[in-house]
Coordinates of C-alpha atoms in Angstrom, one line a residue:
M1 CA -176.5 -162.1 -35.3
I2 CA -174.9 -158.7 -34.9
V3 CA -171.1 -158.1 -33.5
S4 CA -170.4 -154.7 -33.0
E5 CA -167.2 -153.3 -34.9
A6 CA -166.3 -151.1 -31.9
A7 CA -161.8 -151.7 -32.1
L8 CA -162.8 -154.7 -34.3
P9 CA -159.5 -154.3 -36.9
A10 CA -160.9 -154.4 -40.8
A11 CA -158.7 -157.3 -41.5
D12 CA -160.3 -159.4 -38.6
R13 CA -164.1 -159.0 -40.2
Q14 CA -163.8 -161.8 -42.8
P15 CA -162.2 -164.6 -40.0
T16 CA -165.0 -163.0 -37.5
L17 CA -167.8 -163.5 -40.2
T18 CA -166.6 -167.6 -40.9
Y19 CA -165.5 -168.0 -37.4
W20 CA -169.4 -167.3 -36.2
T21 CA -170.6 -168.7 -39.2
S22 CA -169.3 -172.0 -38.9
V23 CA -170.2 -171.7 -35.1
W24 CA -173.9 -171.2 -36.1
R25 CA -173.8 -174.1 -38.2
A26 CA -172.2 -176.7 -36.0
H27 CA -175.0 -176.7 -34.2
G28 CA -173.3 -177.8 -30.8
D29 CA -171.3 -180.8 -32.6
R30 CA -168.1 -180.8 -31.0
A31 CA -166.3 -181.6 -33.3
R32 CA -167.8 -179.3 -36.1
L33 CA -166.5 -176.2 -33.5
R34 CA -162.9 -177.3 -33.1
A35 CA -162.9 -177.3 -36.5
A36 CA -164.2 -174.3 -36.8
D37 CA -161.6 -173.2 -33.3
I38 CA -158.9 -174.6 -35.5
A39 CA -159.3 -172.9 -38.7
L40 CA -159.6 -169.4 -37.0
L41 CA -156.3 -170.0 -35.4
A42 CA -154.7 -170.6 -38.7
A43 CA -156.1 -167.9 -40.6
V44 CA -155.2 -165.2 -37.6
G45 CA -153.1 -166.5 -34.9
A46 CA -153.6 -166.8 -30.9
G47 CA -154.3 -163.0 -30.0
R48 CA -156.4 -162.7 -32.7
A49 CA -158.2 -166.0 -32.3
D50 CA -158.5 -164.9 -28.4
A51 CA -160.1 -161.6 -29.7
I52 CA -162.4 -162.7 -32.1
R53 CA -164.0 -165.3 -29.9
G54 CA -164.4 -162.8 -27.3
R55 CA -166.8 -160.8 -29.3
Q56 CA -169.5 -163.1 -29.0
P57 CA -172.5 -161.6 -31.8
S58 CA -175.4 -160.7 -30.1
G59 CA -177.9 -164.1 -31.5
I60 CA -175.9 -166.6 -31.4
D61 CA -177.3 -168.4 -28.0
A62 CA -180.5 -168.9 -30.6
A63 CA -179.1 -170.8 -32.7
P64 CA -181.7 -173.5 -33.6
V65 CA -180.7 -176.9 -32.4
T66 CA -182.6 -178.6 -35.8
P67 CA -180.1 -178.4 -38.6
Y68 CA -180.3 -175.3 -40.7
D69 CA -177.9 -173.1 -42.7
G70 CA -179.4 -169.9 -43.0
V71 CA -177.6 -167.6 -41.2
V72 CA -176.2 -163.5 -41.6
V73 CA -173.5 -162.1 -39.9
A74 CA -173.6 -158.1 -40.1
F75 CA -171.5 -155.7 -38.4
L76 CA -173.1 -152.8 -36.1
V77 CA -171.1 -150.1 -36.8
L78 CA -171.3 -147.4 -33.5
P79 CA -169.6 -144.3 -34.3
R80 CA -166.4 -143.1 -31.7
P81 CA -167.1 -141.3 -28.9
Q82 CA -166.0 -137.8 -28.2
T83 CA -163.3 -137.2 -25.8
S84 CA -161.7 -134.3 -23.7
A85 CA -158.1 -135.0 -22.4
D86 CA -159.0 -134.2 -19.1
S87 CA -161.4 -135.7 -17.2
W88 CA -162.7 -132.6 -15.5
T89 CA -163.6 -129.5 -18.1
R90 CA -166.4 -127.7 -15.8
P91 CA -168.0 -126.7 -12.8
A92 CA -170.6 -128.8 -11.6
K93 CA -173.6 -126.2 -11.4
A94 CA -177.0 -126.3 -9.9
A95 CA -179.9 -125.4 -12.1
L96 CA -183.4 -125.4 -12.8
L97 CA -184.0 -123.9 -8.8
P98 CA -187.2 -122.2 -7.9
D99 CA -188.0 -118.7 -7.9
R100 CA -187.9 -118.9 -3.6
F101 CA -187.7 -120.8 -0.9
T102 CA -191.0 -121.0 1.3
V103 CA -190.5 -122.7 4.8
F104 CA -193.4 -124.2 7.2
G105 CA -192.6 -124.9 10.4
Y106 CA -195.4 -127.4 12.8
V107 CA -195.5 -128.2 16.1
G108 CA -197.7 -131.0 16.2
D109 CA -200.4 -130.8 13.9
D110 CA -200.4 -126.3 14.7
L111 CA -198.4 -124.4 11.7
V112 CA -196.3 -122.0 14.1
L113 CA -194.1 -121.1 11.2
T114 CA -194.1 -119.8 7.6
A115 CA -191.1 -117.2 6.0
D116 CA -190.2 -116.6 2.7
G117 CA -186.8 -116.9 1.7
A118 CA -185.3 -113.7 -0.7
P119 CA -185.4 -114.2 -4.2
L120 CA -182.7 -116.3 -5.6
A121 CA -180.1 -114.0 -7.5
R122 CA -179.7 -116.5 -10.8
Q123 CA -181.0 -119.4 -11.9
E124 CA -177.9 -121.4 -11.9
L125 CA -175.7 -121.9 -8.8
A126 CA -172.2 -123.1 -8.9
V127 CA -171.5 -126.2 -6.5
S128 CA -167.9 -127.3 -7.1
P129 CA -164.9 -124.9 -8.5
D130 CA -164.3 -124.8 -12.3
P131 CA -161.1 -126.0 -13.3
G132 CA -160.6 -123.4 -16.3
E133 CA -160.2 -120.5 -13.2
R134 CA -157.0 -119.1 -11.8
N135 CA -158.7 -118.3 -8.7
Q136 CA -159.3 -122.1 -6.9
L137 CA -160.6 -123.3 -4.0
R138 CA -157.4 -123.8 -1.7
L139 CA -156.4 -123.9 2.1
D140 CA -153.4 -121.2 3.1
E141 CA -151.4 -123.7 5.4
S142 CA -149.6 -121.2 6.7
T143 CA -152.7 -118.6 8.0
G144 CA -155.1 -121.4 7.6
V145 CA -157.4 -119.3 5.7
L146 CA -159.3 -120.8 3.4
N147 CA -159.3 -119.0 0.3
V148 CA -163.3 -119.6 -1.3
P149 CA -164.1 -117.7 -5.1
D150 CA -167.0 -115.8 -4.8
E151 CA -169.3 -118.3 -7.2
L152 CA -169.0 -120.8 -4.3
L153 CA -168.8 -118.3 -1.1
W154 CA -172.6 -118.9 -0.8
L155 CA -171.8 -122.8 0.2
V156 CA -169.6 -121.4 3.4
D157 CA -170.7 -118.3 4.4
F158 CA -174.0 -118.0 5.2
D159 CA -175.0 -114.5 5.1
E160 CA -174.2 -114.3 1.6
A161 CA -176.3 -117.5 1.5
V162 CA -179.5 -115.2 2.4
R163 CA -178.8 -112.9 0.4
I164 CA -178.7 -114.9 -3.1
G165 CA -181.9 -116.7 -1.9
M166 CA -180.2 -119.8 -0.8
G167 CA -180.9 -119.8 3.0
L168 CA -183.0 -118.0 5.8
R169 CA -182.7 -116.6 8.9
I170 CA -185.7 -117.0 11.1
P171 CA -185.9 -115.6 14.3
L172 CA -187.7 -117.8 17.5
D173 CA -190.2 -117.0 19.1
E174 CA -191.8 -118.6 22.2
R175 CA -194.3 -121.2 19.8
T176 CA -190.8 -122.1 17.9
R177 CA -188.3 -121.3 21.0
D178 CA -188.3 -125.9 21.6
G179 CA -188.0 -126.7 18.1
L180 CA -190.5 -128.1 15.9
D181 CA -191.6 -131.3 15.0
R182 CA -191.5 -130.5 11.3
L183 CA -190.0 -128.4 9.3
V184 CA -191.0 -128.3 5.2
V185 CA -189.2 -125.9 3.2
L186 CA -190.5 -125.5 -0.9
G187 CA -189.4 -124.4 -4.1
L188 CA -191.8 -122.7 -6.0
R189 CA -191.4 -121.6 -9.3
E190 CA -194.0 -119.1 -10.6
A191 CA -192.7 -117.0 -13.8
P192 CA -192.7 -120.6 -16.5
T193 CA -195.7 -121.9 -18.1
A194 CA -196.2 -125.9 -17.7
E195 CA -194.8 -126.5 -21.1
Q196 CA -191.8 -124.1 -20.6
S197 CA -191.2 -126.4 -17.2
A198 CA -191.3 -129.8 -19.2
V199 CA -188.7 -128.2 -21.6
A200 CA -186.0 -127.0 -19.4
F201 CA -186.5 -130.0 -16.9
E202 CA -186.1 -132.0 -20.0
N203 CA -182.9 -130.4 -20.4

């Protein structure tokens, strides 16, 4: 049986081992289970006993139904997770972007439109404010003007999106003026090898 040691006080390790060993050896016998509970209460008190009973070991459900006293209780020591005082410490970014976007438009089965976007200016783009920056996304309630940091401007300014390759402006003609039945947008990356793309995707 394995018991996680995360948040388990050192003083409770031996009572935990003794209690769950007794539960295993009880083989479902109610009198022996009750005796194990009484012994645990006497050893650690009600509060700590509830905590120990609440940490059921992995494997306890596999106790044999025939009398067999061989049991080992092991403690799984988990490292303490790294935590931060703040839940938000860095901006969200879109990574692994293509070199450029290419658009195909269809009316019925006929290809009536093709267009290429500008090469992407950056291979990472911010998609949320940076909590460490003084210049934040905010609305001036007196003027109604929205202040947008430069790195987020492409999200609200279509001209900026076109400039950096995240938007396309395509003139309509007689084939496209009435709309399209299907629009396909592909993001293409030409430079990396298959191995480099696999590593980048994994990261």
